Amino acid sequence: MQKIRKFIVDPNPDSSQNGKEEFVVDYDYLVIAMGGRPNTFNTPGVVENCNFLKEVEDAQQIRQSVINSFEKASLPTLSDEERKRILHFVIVGGGPTGVEFAAELHDFVNEDLVKLYPAAKDFVKITLLEASDHILNMFDKRITDFAESKFQRDGIDMKLGSMVVKVSDKEISTKVRGNSGEITTIPYGMVVWSTGIGTHPVIRDFMQKIGQSNRRALATDEWLRVEGCGSIYALGDCATINQRKVMEDIAAIFKKADKDNSGTLTVKEFREVIKDICERYPQLELYLKSKKMHDIADLLKMG
């Protein structure tokens, strides 16, 4: 039996230890599923002034903030310039989450809110900031092109190659790549920060103890066991599967398939182990599908 070193709990907020007590818990198996936290890249002002897309409470707060912006912009004492600022919604991050949120916000504003606040329609603006040259750059170029064309038709302003360097309570400062490092400030009413996930401090401390300090998430094998820790498992955003490579185990695969120890493999022998191979190495099955191959026999014909 192993021990996890410390748990910090808050059983009694009025205790003499400021509500924190430390105790040791014995375990046979430990499962770590703490998720991640928004990655701010230590950008000044992000934590204080931005909304995140991580918890249910975040979604509730964003929805209320959007409605509050329309309510505030409807006050008769405001100037048009101030209305434009209040109704300027900025999304930082052109990945799947940021792009989907920008699209959903556009629909929410144009299908619901402008009907309730018709005078505010001409002041609404949605801007998406992305540090790279394209949004959704981790996907096929056709998907990227389609999304960018759709946003252009919908009037969503995409500022590509723009890296956020600071966020204040009313302005967001960006630096455009290839523009001599010139800083541009953008007035806003609400900012949603969606630039990926970071590592919880407790996970980072644990990774240092087990020799994984150079990684962004806990490395596990294909069975979700943390590498170097036989009885500790991890899953979710706090972990990543260190997928084994076929070539690293090719000798063992060959030996298992060569049942008659002839030193060569027939198609029949290879077929008998292909199911096990595809289960252990899912990338092989994906490769076969990408090449429009029905089974391993088609792969062997390529040789």
PDB file of C-alpha atoms in Angstrom:
ATOM      1  CA  MET A   1       0.000   0.000   0.000  1.00  0.00           C
ATOM      2  CA  GLN A   2       1.276   3.453  -0.931  1.00  0.00           C
ATOM      3  CA  LYS A   3       0.445   6.829   0.513  1.00  0.00           C
ATOM      4  CA  ILE A   4      -0.532  10.102  -0.995  1.00  0.00           C
ATOM      5  CA  ARG A   5       1.396  12.710   0.907  1.00  0.00           C
ATOM      6  CA  LYS A   6      -1.216  15.357   1.709  1.00  0.00           C
ATOM      7  CA  PHE A   7      -4.846  16.279   1.315  1.00  0.00           C
ATOM      8  CA  ILE A   8      -5.979  19.769   2.333  1.00  0.00           C
ATOM      9  CA  VAL A   9      -9.620  19.985   3.344  1.00  0.00           C
ATOM     10  CA  ASP A  10     -11.901  22.576   4.896  1.00  0.00           C
ATOM     11  CA  PRO A  11     -14.110  20.712   7.370  1.00  0.00           C
ATOM     12  CA  ASN A  12     -14.585  23.697   9.653  1.00  0.00           C
ATOM     13  CA  PRO A  13     -14.033  27.238   8.365  1.00  0.00           C
ATOM     14  CA  ASP A  14     -13.925  28.507  11.955  1.00  0.00           C
ATOM     15  CA  SER A  15     -11.116  26.210  13.067  1.00  0.00           C
ATOM     16  CA  SER A  16      -7.917  27.562  14.554  1.00  0.00           C
ATOM     17  CA  GLN A  17      -6.004  26.607  11.383  1.00  0.00           C
ATOM     18  CA  ASN A  18      -7.945  29.035   9.194  1.00  0.00           C
ATOM     19  CA  GLY A  19     -10.208  26.255   7.967  1.00  0.00           C
ATOM     20  CA  LYS A  20      -7.406  24.017   6.650  1.00  0.00           C
ATOM     21  CA  GLU A  21      -6.360  20.695   8.082  1.00  0.00           C
ATOM     22  CA  GLU A  22      -3.827  18.308   6.614  1.00  0.00           C
ATOM     23  CA  PHE A  23      -4.151  14.555   6.857  1.00  0.00           C
ATOM     24  CA  VAL A  24      -2.706  11.475   5.169  1.00  0.00           C
ATOM     25  CA  VAL A  25      -4.866   8.999   3.247  1.00  0.00           C
ATOM     26  CA  ASP A  26      -3.671   5.474   2.481  1.00  0.00           C
ATOM     27  CA  TYR A  27      -4.567   4.119  -0.948  1.00  0.00           C
ATOM     28  CA  ASP A  28      -4.228   1.032  -3.085  1.00  0.00           C
ATOM     29  CA  TYR A  29      -5.042   2.865  -6.309  1.00  0.00           C
ATOM     30  CA  LEU A  30      -5.190   6.585  -6.930  1.00  0.00           C
ATOM     31  CA  VAL A  31      -7.131   8.173  -9.804  1.00  0.00           C
ATOM     32  CA  ILE A  32      -6.260  11.771 -10.679  1.00  0.00           C
ATOM     33  CA  ALA A  33      -9.001  13.561 -12.616  1.00  0.00           C
ATOM     34  CA  MET A  34      -8.621  17.212 -11.642  1.00  0.00           C
ATOM     35  CA  GLY A  35      -8.983  18.630 -15.134  1.00  0.00           C
ATOM     36  CA  GLY A  36      -7.155  21.785 -16.108  1.00  0.00           C
ATOM     37  CA  ARG A  37      -7.488  25.510 -15.692  1.00  0.00           C
ATOM     38  CA  PRO A  38      -7.555  28.350 -18.236  1.00  0.00           C
ATOM     39  CA  ASN A  39      -4.134  29.124 -19.645  1.00  0.00           C
ATOM     40  CA  THR A  40      -3.575  32.876 -19.332  1.00  0.00           C
ATOM     41  CA  PHE A  41       0.101  32.797 -20.391  1.00  0.00           C
ATOM     42  CA  ASN A  42       0.630  35.179 -17.444  1.00  0.00           C
ATOM     43  CA  THR A  43      -0.849  38.005 -19.520  1.00  0.00           C
ATOM     44  CA  PRO A  44      -1.434  41.047 -17.274  1.00  0.00           C
ATOM     45  CA  GLY A  45      -5.074  41.752 -16.454  1.00  0.00           C
ATOM     46  CA  VAL A  46      -6.566  38.533 -17.825  1.00  0.00           C
ATOM     47  CA  VAL A  47      -7.596  37.000 -14.503  1.00  0.00           C
ATOM     48  CA  GLU A  48      -9.037  40.281 -13.244  1.00  0.00           C
ATOM     49  CA  ASN A  49     -10.952  41.367 -16.349  1.00  0.00           C
ATOM     50  CA  CYS A  50     -11.777  38.366 -18.557  1.00  0.00           C
ATOM     51  CA  ASN A  51     -14.471  35.710 -18.570  1.00  0.00           C
ATOM     52  CA  PHE A  52     -13.483  32.080 -19.033  1.00  0.00           C
ATOM     53  CA  LEU A  53     -15.162  29.040 -20.578  1.00  0.00           C
ATOM     54  CA  LYS A  54     -14.380  26.273 -18.109  1.00  0.00           C
ATOM     55  CA  GLU A  55     -17.112  25.831 -15.494  1.00  0.00           C
ATOM     56  CA  VAL A  56     -20.905  25.998 -15.491  1.00  0.00           C
ATOM     57  CA  GLU A  57     -20.629  29.164 -13.422  1.00  0.00           C
ATOM     58  CA  ASP A  58     -18.546  30.718 -16.210  1.00  0.00           C
ATOM     59  CA  ALA A  59     -21.337  30.167 -18.736  1.00  0.00           C
ATOM     60  CA  GLN A  60     -23.919  31.637 -16.382  1.00  0.00           C
ATOM     61  CA  GLN A  61     -21.752  34.669 -15.738  1.00  0.00           C
ATOM     62  CA  ILE A  62     -21.127  35.234 -19.449  1.00  0.00           C
ATOM     63  CA  ARG A  63     -24.821  35.078 -20.284  1.00  0.00           C
ATOM     64  CA  GLN A  64     -25.652  37.547 -17.526  1.00  0.00           C
ATOM     65  CA  SER A  65     -22.819  39.857 -18.593  1.00  0.00           C
ATOM     66  CA  VAL A  66     -24.091  39.922 -22.183  1.00  0.00           C
ATOM     67  CA  ILE A  67     -27.616  40.786 -21.043  1.00  0.00           C
ATOM     68  CA  ASN A  68     -26.284  43.412 -18.634  1.00  0.00           C
ATOM     69  CA  SER A  69     -24.338  44.985 -21.491  1.00  0.00           C
ATOM     70  CA  PHE A  70     -27.513  45.407 -23.527  1.00  0.00           C
ATOM     71  CA  GLU A  71     -29.354  46.797 -20.511  1.00  0.00           C
ATOM     72  CA  LYS A  72     -26.610  49.310 -19.809  1.00  0.00           C
ATOM     73  CA  ALA A  73     -26.298  50.319 -23.471  1.00  0.00           C
ATOM     74  CA  SER A  74     -30.011  51.159 -23.480  1.00  0.00           C
ATOM     75  CA  LEU A  75     -29.595  53.978 -20.967  1.00  0.00           C
ATOM     76  CA  PRO A  76     -30.496  57.308 -22.622  1.00  0.00           C
ATOM     77  CA  THR A  77     -27.640  59.187 -20.950  1.00  0.00           C
ATOM     78  CA  LEU A  78     -24.880  57.300 -22.789  1.00  0.00           C
ATOM     79  CA  SER A  79     -23.086  58.574 -25.868  1.00  0.00           C
ATOM     80  CA  ASP A  80     -22.987  56.500 -29.042  1.00  0.00           C
ATOM     81  CA  GLU A  81     -19.253  55.977 -28.530  1.00  0.00           C
ATOM     82  CA  GLU A  82     -19.852  54.490 -25.089  1.00  0.00           C
ATOM     83  CA  ARG A  83     -22.635  52.261 -26.447  1.00  0.00           C
ATOM     84  CA  LYS A  84     -20.235  50.912 -29.065  1.00  0.00           C
ATOM     85  CA  ARG A  85     -17.697  50.080 -26.365  1.00  0.00           C
ATOM     86  CA  ILE A  86     -20.213  48.388 -24.080  1.00  0.00           C
ATOM     87  CA  LEU A  87     -21.627  46.281 -26.928  1.00  0.00           C
ATOM     88  CA  HIS A  88     -18.219  45.262 -28.250  1.00  0.00           C
ATOM     89  CA  PHE A  89     -17.708  41.588 -27.372  1.00  0.00           C
ATOM     90  CA  VAL A  90     -14.164  40.263 -27.785  1.00  0.00           C
ATOM     91  CA  ILE A  91     -13.195  36.589 -27.879  1.00  0.00           C
ATOM     92  CA  VAL A  92      -9.512  35.750 -27.467  1.00  0.00           C
ATOM     93  CA  GLY A  93      -8.527  32.453 -29.072  1.00  0.00           C
ATOM     94  CA  GLY A  94      -9.392  31.052 -32.487  1.00  0.00           C
ATOM     95  CA  GLY A  95      -9.484  27.403 -31.487  1.00  0.00           C
ATOM     96  CA  PRO A  96     -12.598  25.193 -31.465  1.00  0.00           C
ATOM     97  CA  THR A  97     -13.986  26.630 -28.217  1.00  0.00           C
ATOM     98  CA  GLY A  98     -13.432  30.275 -29.112  1.00  0.00           C
ATOM     99  CA  VAL A  99     -14.836  29.851 -32.619  1.00  0.00           C
ATOM    100  CA  GLU A 100     -17.911  27.976 -31.413  1.00  0.00           C
ATOM    101  CA  PHE A 101     -18.563  30.577 -28.733  1.00  0.00           C
ATOM    102  CA  ALA A 102     -18.252  33.432 -31.244  1.00  0.00           C
ATOM    103  CA  ALA A 103     -20.810  31.716 -33.488  1.00  0.00           C
ATOM    104  CA  GLU A 104     -23.192  31.021 -30.598  1.00  0.00           C
ATOM    105  CA  LEU A 105     -22.870  34.582 -29.320  1.00  0.00           C
ATOM    106  CA  HIS A 106     -23.653  35.901 -32.805  1.00  0.00           C
ATOM    107  CA  ASP A 107     -26.805  33.769 -32.938  1.00  0.00           C
ATOM    108  CA  PHE A 108     -27.865  34.731 -29.406  1.00  0.00           C
ATOM    109  CA  VAL A 109     -27.458  38.423 -30.159  1.00  0.00           C
ATOM    110  CA  ASN A 110     -29.089  38.441 -33.593  1.00  0.00           C
ATOM    111  CA  GLU A 111     -31.884  35.950 -32.976  1.00  0.00           C
ATOM    112  CA  ASP A 112     -32.890  36.976 -29.458  1.00  0.00           C
ATOM    113  CA  LEU A 113     -31.374  40.095 -27.940  1.00  0.00           C
ATOM    114  CA  VAL A 114     -31.825  42.508 -30.856  1.00  0.00           C
ATOM    115  CA  LYS A 115     -35.542  41.745 -30.741  1.00  0.00           C
ATOM    116  CA  LEU A 116     -35.635  42.849 -27.114  1.00  0.00           C
ATOM    117  CA  TYR A 117     -33.248  45.771 -27.634  1.00  0.00           C
ATOM    118  CA  PRO A 118     -33.810  46.902 -31.253  1.00  0.00           C
ATOM    119  CA  ALA A 119     -32.130  50.275 -30.693  1.00  0.00           C
ATOM    120  CA  ALA A 120     -28.858  48.525 -29.809  1.00  0.00           C
ATOM    121  CA  LYS A 121     -28.583  46.500 -33.015  1.00  0.00           C
ATOM    122  CA  ASP A 122     -26.382  48.974 -34.895  1.00  0.00           C
ATOM    123  CA  PHE A 123     -23.889  49.213 -32.028  1.00  0.00           C
ATOM    124  CA  VAL A 124     -23.157  45.497 -31.546  1.00  0.00           C
ATOM    125  CA  LYS A 125     -19.786  44.162 -32.653  1.00  0.00           C
ATOM    126  CA  ILE A 126     -18.126  40.777 -32.151  1.00  0.00           C
ATOM    127  CA  THR A 127     -14.349  40.497 -32.562  1.00  0.00           C
ATOM    128  CA  LEU A 128     -12.263  37.328 -32.536  1.00  0.00           C
ATOM    129  CA  LEU A 129      -8.539  37.691 -31.782  1.00  0.00           C
ATOM    130  CA  GLU A 130      -6.178  34.926 -32.902  1.00  0.00           C
ATOM    131  CA  ALA A 131      -2.380  34.980 -32.624  1.00  0.00           C
ATOM    132  CA  SER A 132      -1.793  32.735 -35.651  1.00  0.00           C
ATOM    133  CA  ASP A 133      -2.605  33.377 -39.303  1.00  0.00           C
ATOM    134  CA  HIS A 134      -5.874  31.420 -39.319  1.00  0.00           C
ATOM    135  CA  ILE A 135      -8.588  30.241 -36.960  1.00  0.00           C
ATOM    136  CA  LEU A 136      -8.998  26.498 -36.383  1.00  0.00           C
ATOM    137  CA  ASN A 137      -5.476  25.987 -37.704  1.00  0.00           C
ATOM    138  CA  MET A 138      -5.321  22.501 -36.158  1.00  0.00           C
ATOM    139  CA  PHE A 139      -7.946  21.262 -38.630  1.00  0.00           C
ATOM    140  CA  ASP A 140      -8.050  20.659 -42.357  1.00  0.00           C
ATOM    141  CA  LYS A 141      -7.656  23.833 -44.420  1.00  0.00           C
ATOM    142  CA  ARG A 142     -11.121  23.349 -45.900  1.00  0.00           C
ATOM    143  CA  ILE A 143     -12.671  23.627 -42.440  1.00  0.00           C
ATOM    144  CA  THR A 144     -10.619  26.736 -41.696  1.00  0.00           C
ATOM    145  CA  ASP A 145     -11.619  28.383 -44.974  1.00  0.00           C
ATOM    146  CA  PHE A 146     -15.294  27.571 -44.437  1.00  0.00           C
ATOM    147  CA  ALA A 147     -15.314  28.977 -40.886  1.00  0.00           C
ATOM    148  CA  GLU A 148     -13.507  32.164 -41.900  1.00  0.00           C
ATOM    149  CA  SER A 149     -15.883  32.714 -44.830  1.00  0.00           C
ATOM    150  CA  LYS A 150     -18.887  32.148 -42.569  1.00  0.00           C
ATOM    151  CA  PHE A 151     -17.616  34.669 -40.023  1.00  0.00           C
ATOM    152  CA  GLN A 152     -17.016  37.226 -42.760  1.00  0.00           C
ATOM    153  CA  ARG A 153     -20.591  36.809 -43.985  1.00  0.00           C
ATOM    154  CA  ASP A 154     -21.919  37.095 -40.432  1.00  0.00           C
ATOM    155  CA  GLY A 155     -19.943  40.262 -39.765  1.00  0.00           C
ATOM    156  CA  ILE A 156     -17.702  38.763 -37.079  1.00  0.00           C
ATOM    157  CA  ASP A 157     -14.438  40.710 -37.154  1.00  0.00           C
ATOM    158  CA  MET A 158     -11.411  38.400 -37.166  1.00  0.00           C
ATOM    159  CA  LYS A 159      -8.093  39.961 -36.233  1.00  0.00           C
ATOM    160  CA  LEU A 160      -5.518  37.344 -37.165  1.00  0.00           C
ATOM    161  CA  GLY A 161      -1.898  37.515 -36.098  1.00  0.00           C
ATOM    162  CA  SER A 162      -2.917  39.551 -33.043  1.00  0.00           C
ATOM    163  CA  MET A 163      -1.356  38.605 -29.721  1.00  0.00           C
ATOM    164  CA  VAL A 164      -2.888  40.001 -26.540  1.00  0.00           C
ATOM    165  CA  VAL A 165      -0.306  41.641 -24.282  1.00  0.00           C
ATOM    166  CA  LYS A 166      -2.526  43.305 -21.666  1.00  0.00           C
ATOM    167  CA  VAL A 167      -6.156  43.588 -20.590  1.00  0.00           C
ATOM    168  CA  SER A 168      -7.499  46.518 -18.577  1.00  0.00           C
ATOM    169  CA  ASP A 169     -11.044  47.075 -17.356  1.00  0.00           C
ATOM    170  CA  LYS A 170     -12.083  48.841 -20.584  1.00  0.00           C
ATOM    171  CA  GLU A 171      -9.376  48.146 -23.178  1.00  0.00           C
ATOM    172  CA  ILE A 172      -7.483  45.169 -24.521  1.00  0.00           C
ATOM    173  CA  SER A 173      -3.979  45.716 -25.900  1.00  0.00           C
ATOM    174  CA  THR A 174      -2.689  43.618 -28.793  1.00  0.00           C
ATOM    175  CA  LYS A 175       0.540  43.345 -30.720  1.00  0.00           C
ATOM    176  CA  VAL A 176       0.283  42.504 -34.404  1.00  0.00           C
ATOM    177  CA  ARG A 177       2.946  40.147 -35.720  1.00  0.00           C
ATOM    178  CA  GLY A 178       5.102  41.651 -38.448  1.00  0.00           C
ATOM    179  CA  ASN A 179       4.081  45.182 -37.556  1.00  0.00           C
ATOM    180  CA  SER A 180       7.279  46.275 -35.778  1.00  0.00           C
ATOM    181  CA  GLY A 181       5.774  45.284 -32.442  1.00  0.00           C
ATOM    182  CA  GLU A 182       3.266  48.134 -32.523  1.00  0.00           C
ATOM    183  CA  ILE A 183       0.720  47.977 -29.683  1.00  0.00           C
ATOM    184  CA  THR A 184      -2.944  48.559 -30.536  1.00  0.00           C
ATOM    185  CA  THR A 185      -5.668  49.152 -27.938  1.00  0.00           C
ATOM    186  CA  ILE A 186      -9.247  48.012 -28.495  1.00  0.00           C
ATOM    187  CA  PRO A 187     -12.141  49.287 -26.341  1.00  0.00           C
ATOM    188  CA  TYR A 188     -14.474  46.501 -25.219  1.00  0.00           C
ATOM    189  CA  GLY A 189     -17.483  45.749 -23.085  1.00  0.00           C
ATOM    190  CA  MET A 190     -16.790  42.074 -22.395  1.00  0.00           C
ATOM    191  CA  VAL A 191     -13.837  39.755 -23.080  1.00  0.00           C
ATOM    192  CA  VAL A 192     -14.014  35.967 -23.173  1.00  0.00           C
ATOM    193  CA  TRP A 193     -10.618  34.276 -22.848  1.00  0.00           C
ATOM    194  CA  SER A 194     -10.380  30.922 -24.625  1.00  0.00           C
ATOM    195  CA  THR A 195      -6.740  30.074 -25.320  1.00  0.00           C
ATOM    196  CA  GLY A 196      -6.506  26.500 -24.126  1.00  0.00           C
ATOM    197  CA  ILE A 197      -5.950  24.873 -20.765  1.00  0.00           C
ATOM    198  CA  GLY A 198      -3.097  25.037 -18.291  1.00  0.00           C
ATOM    199  CA  THR A 199      -1.890  22.798 -15.486  1.00  0.00           C
ATOM    200  CA  HIS A 200      -3.133  22.965 -11.903  1.00  0.00           C
ATOM    201  CA  PRO A 201      -0.324  23.835  -9.456  1.00  0.00           C
ATOM    202  CA  VAL A 202      -0.840  20.615  -7.492  1.00  0.00           C
ATOM    203  CA  ILE A 203      -0.467  18.581 -10.692  1.00  0.00           C
ATOM    204  CA  ARG A 204       2.622  20.543 -11.669  1.00  0.00           C
ATOM    205  CA  ASP A 205       4.193  19.822  -8.260  1.00  0.00           C
ATOM    206  CA  PHE A 206       3.406  16.123  -8.627  1.00  0.00           C
ATOM    207  CA  MET A 207       4.911  16.047 -12.123  1.00  0.00           C
ATOM    208  CA  GLN A 208       8.158  17.488 -10.797  1.00  0.00           C
ATOM    209  CA  LYS A 209       8.344  14.764  -8.151  1.00  0.00           C
ATOM    210  CA  ILE A 210       7.975  11.956 -10.699  1.00  0.00           C
ATOM    211  CA  GLY A 211      10.300  13.415 -13.325  1.00  0.00           C
ATOM    212  CA  GLN A 212       7.713  14.821 -15.730  1.00  0.00           C
ATOM    213  CA  SER A 213       8.398  18.503 -15.131  1.00  0.00           C
ATOM    214  CA  ASN A 214       9.053  19.160 -18.830  1.00  0.00           C
ATOM    215  CA  ARG A 215       5.522  18.169 -19.860  1.00  0.00           C
ATOM    216  CA  ARG A 216       2.238  20.087 -19.946  1.00  0.00           C
ATOM    217  CA  ALA A 217       0.150  17.168 -18.636  1.00  0.00           C
ATOM    218  CA  LEU A 218       0.666  13.875 -16.835  1.00  0.00           C
ATOM    219  CA  ALA A 219       1.942  11.240 -19.250  1.00  0.00           C
ATOM    220  CA  THR A 220       0.135   7.896 -19.047  1.00  0.00           C
ATOM    221  CA  ASP A 221       0.310   4.634 -20.931  1.00  0.00           C
ATOM    222  CA  GLU A 222      -2.583   3.314 -23.011  1.00  0.00           C
ATOM    223  CA  TRP A 223      -4.213   1.968 -19.825  1.00  0.00           C
ATOM    224  CA  LEU A 224      -4.165   5.465 -18.242  1.00  0.00           C
ATOM    225  CA  ARG A 225      -1.466   4.499 -15.743  1.00  0.00           C
ATOM    226  CA  VAL A 226       0.826   7.413 -14.926  1.00  0.00           C
ATOM    227  CA  GLU A 227       4.261   6.564 -16.279  1.00  0.00           C
ATOM    228  CA  GLY A 228       6.554   5.520 -13.461  1.00  0.00           C
ATOM    229  CA  CYS A 229       3.656   5.079 -11.008  1.00  0.00           C
ATOM    230  CA  GLY A 230       2.141   1.604 -11.185  1.00  0.00           C
ATOM    231  CA  SER A 231      -0.875   2.258  -8.958  1.00  0.00           C
ATOM    232  CA  ILE A 232      -1.683   5.838 -10.004  1.00  0.00           C
ATOM    233  CA  TYR A 233      -4.017   6.572 -12.901  1.00  0.00           C
ATOM    234  CA  ALA A 234      -4.876   9.881 -14.564  1.00  0.00           C
ATOM    235  CA  LEU A 235      -7.477  10.943 -17.101  1.00  0.00           C
ATOM    236  CA  GLY A 236      -9.107  14.042 -18.506  1.00  0.00           C
ATOM    237  CA  ASP A 237      -7.491  17.398 -19.200  1.00  0.00           C
ATOM    238  CA  CYS A 238      -4.789  16.850 -16.579  1.00  0.00           C
ATOM    239  CA  ALA A 239      -3.354  13.875 -18.485  1.00  0.00           C
ATOM    240  CA  THR A 240      -2.267  12.762 -21.930  1.00  0.00           C
ATOM    241  CA  ILE A 241      -1.793   9.259 -23.295  1.00  0.00           C
ATOM    242  CA  ASN A 242       1.766   8.607 -24.398  1.00  0.00           C
ATOM    243  CA  GLN A 243       0.777   6.416 -27.320  1.00  0.00           C
ATOM    244  CA  ARG A 244       3.169   3.579 -28.017  1.00  0.00           C
ATOM    245  CA  LYS A 245       4.690   3.349 -31.474  1.00  0.00           C
ATOM    246  CA  VAL A 246       4.350   0.206 -33.549  1.00  0.00           C
ATOM    247  CA  MET A 247       8.003   0.181 -34.571  1.00  0.00           C
ATOM    248  CA  GLU A 248       9.123   0.100 -30.929  1.00  0.00           C
ATOM    249  CA  ASP A 249       7.360  -3.254 -30.445  1.00  0.00           C
ATOM    250  CA  ILE A 250       7.762  -4.696 -33.926  1.00  0.00           C
ATOM    251  CA  ALA A 251       9.948  -7.590 -32.735  1.00  0.00           C
ATOM    252  CA  ALA A 252       7.380  -8.703 -30.143  1.00  0.00           C
ATOM    253  CA  ILE A 253       4.558  -8.363 -32.679  1.00  0.00           C
ATOM    254  CA  PHE A 254       6.470 -10.467 -35.197  1.00  0.00           C
ATOM    255  CA  LYS A 255       7.220 -13.167 -32.619  1.00  0.00           C
ATOM    256  CA  LYS A 256       3.580 -13.364 -31.557  1.00  0.00           C
ATOM    257  CA  ALA A 257       2.359 -13.638 -35.132  1.00  0.00           C
ATOM    258  CA  ASP A 258       4.991 -16.196 -36.188  1.00  0.00           C
ATOM    259  CA  LYS A 259       3.374 -19.150 -34.435  1.00  0.00           C
ATOM    260  CA  ASP A 260       5.276 -21.778 -36.404  1.00  0.00           C
ATOM    261  CA  ASN A 261       8.612 -20.026 -35.792  1.00  0.00           C
ATOM    262  CA  SER A 262       9.343 -20.062 -39.493  1.00  0.00           C
ATOM    263  CA  GLY A 263      10.910 -16.625 -39.473  1.00  0.00           C
ATOM    264  CA  THR A 264       8.343 -15.366 -41.978  1.00  0.00           C
ATOM    265  CA  LEU A 265       4.701 -14.340 -41.769  1.00  0.00           C
ATOM    266  CA  THR A 266       1.856 -15.359 -43.985  1.00  0.00           C
ATOM    267  CA  VAL A 267      -1.153 -13.135 -44.591  1.00  0.00           C
ATOM    268  CA  LYS A 268      -3.208 -15.543 -42.482  1.00  0.00           C
ATOM    269  CA  GLU A 269      -0.824 -15.218 -39.530  1.00  0.00           C
ATOM    270  CA  PHE A 270      -0.856 -11.454 -39.781  1.00  0.00           C
ATOM    271  CA  ARG A 271      -4.659 -11.355 -39.905  1.00  0.00           C
ATOM    272  CA  GLU A 272      -4.882 -13.347 -36.672  1.00  0.00           C
ATOM    273  CA  VAL A 273      -3.135 -10.632 -34.705  1.00  0.00           C
ATOM    274  CA  ILE A 274      -4.384  -7.550 -36.552  1.00  0.00           C
ATOM    275  CA  LYS A 275      -7.296  -7.040 -34.157  1.00  0.00           C
ATOM    276  CA  ASP A 276      -4.928  -6.974 -31.195  1.00  0.00           C
ATOM    277  CA  ILE A 277      -2.550  -4.657 -33.054  1.00  0.00           C
ATOM    278  CA  CYS A 278      -5.297  -2.169 -33.943  1.00  0.00           C
ATOM    279  CA  GLU A 279      -6.553  -2.198 -30.356  1.00  0.00           C
ATOM    280  CA  ARG A 280      -3.094  -1.487 -28.979  1.00  0.00           C
ATOM    281  CA  TYR A 281      -2.114   0.910 -31.762  1.00  0.00           C
ATOM    282  CA  PRO A 282      -5.280   2.745 -32.909  1.00  0.00           C
ATOM    283  CA  GLN A 283      -3.189   4.936 -35.193  1.00  0.00           C
ATOM    284  CA  LEU A 284      -2.700   1.905 -37.481  1.00  0.00           C
ATOM    285  CA  GLU A 285      -6.443   1.537 -38.017  1.00  0.00           C
ATOM    286  CA  LEU A 286      -6.713   5.257 -38.747  1.00  0.00           C
ATOM    287  CA  TYR A 287      -3.889   4.930 -41.261  1.00  0.00           C
ATOM    288  CA  LEU A 288      -5.643   2.060 -43.034  1.00  0.00           C
ATOM    289  CA  LYS A 289      -8.855   4.077 -43.261  1.00  0.00           C
ATOM    290  CA  SER A 290      -7.030   7.157 -44.537  1.00  0.00           C
ATOM    291  CA  LYS A 291      -5.524   5.043 -47.323  1.00  0.00           C
ATOM    292  CA  LYS A 292      -8.918   3.418 -48.016  1.00  0.00           C
ATOM    293  CA  MET A 293      -7.600  -0.032 -47.153  1.00  0.00           C
ATOM    294  CA  HIS A 294     -10.028  -2.696 -45.995  1.00  0.00           C
ATOM    295  CA  ASP A 295      -7.589  -4.772 -43.967  1.00  0.00           C
ATOM    296  CA  ILE A 296      -3.951  -5.597 -43.375  1.00  0.00           C
ATOM    297  CA  ALA A 297      -3.787  -7.588 -46.600  1.00  0.00           C
ATOM    298  CA  ASP A 298      -4.146  -4.375 -48.581  1.00  0.00           C
ATOM    299  CA  LEU A 299      -1.300  -2.905 -46.549  1.00  0.00           C
ATOM    300  CA  LEU A 300       0.937  -5.873 -47.317  1.00  0.00           C
ATOM    301  CA  LYS A 301       0.238  -5.525 -51.029  1.00  0.00           C
ATOM    302  CA  MET A 302       1.855  -2.087 -50.917  1.00  0.00           C
ATOM    303  CA  GLY A 303       5.156  -3.750 -50.115  1.00  0.00           C
TER     304      GLY A 303
END
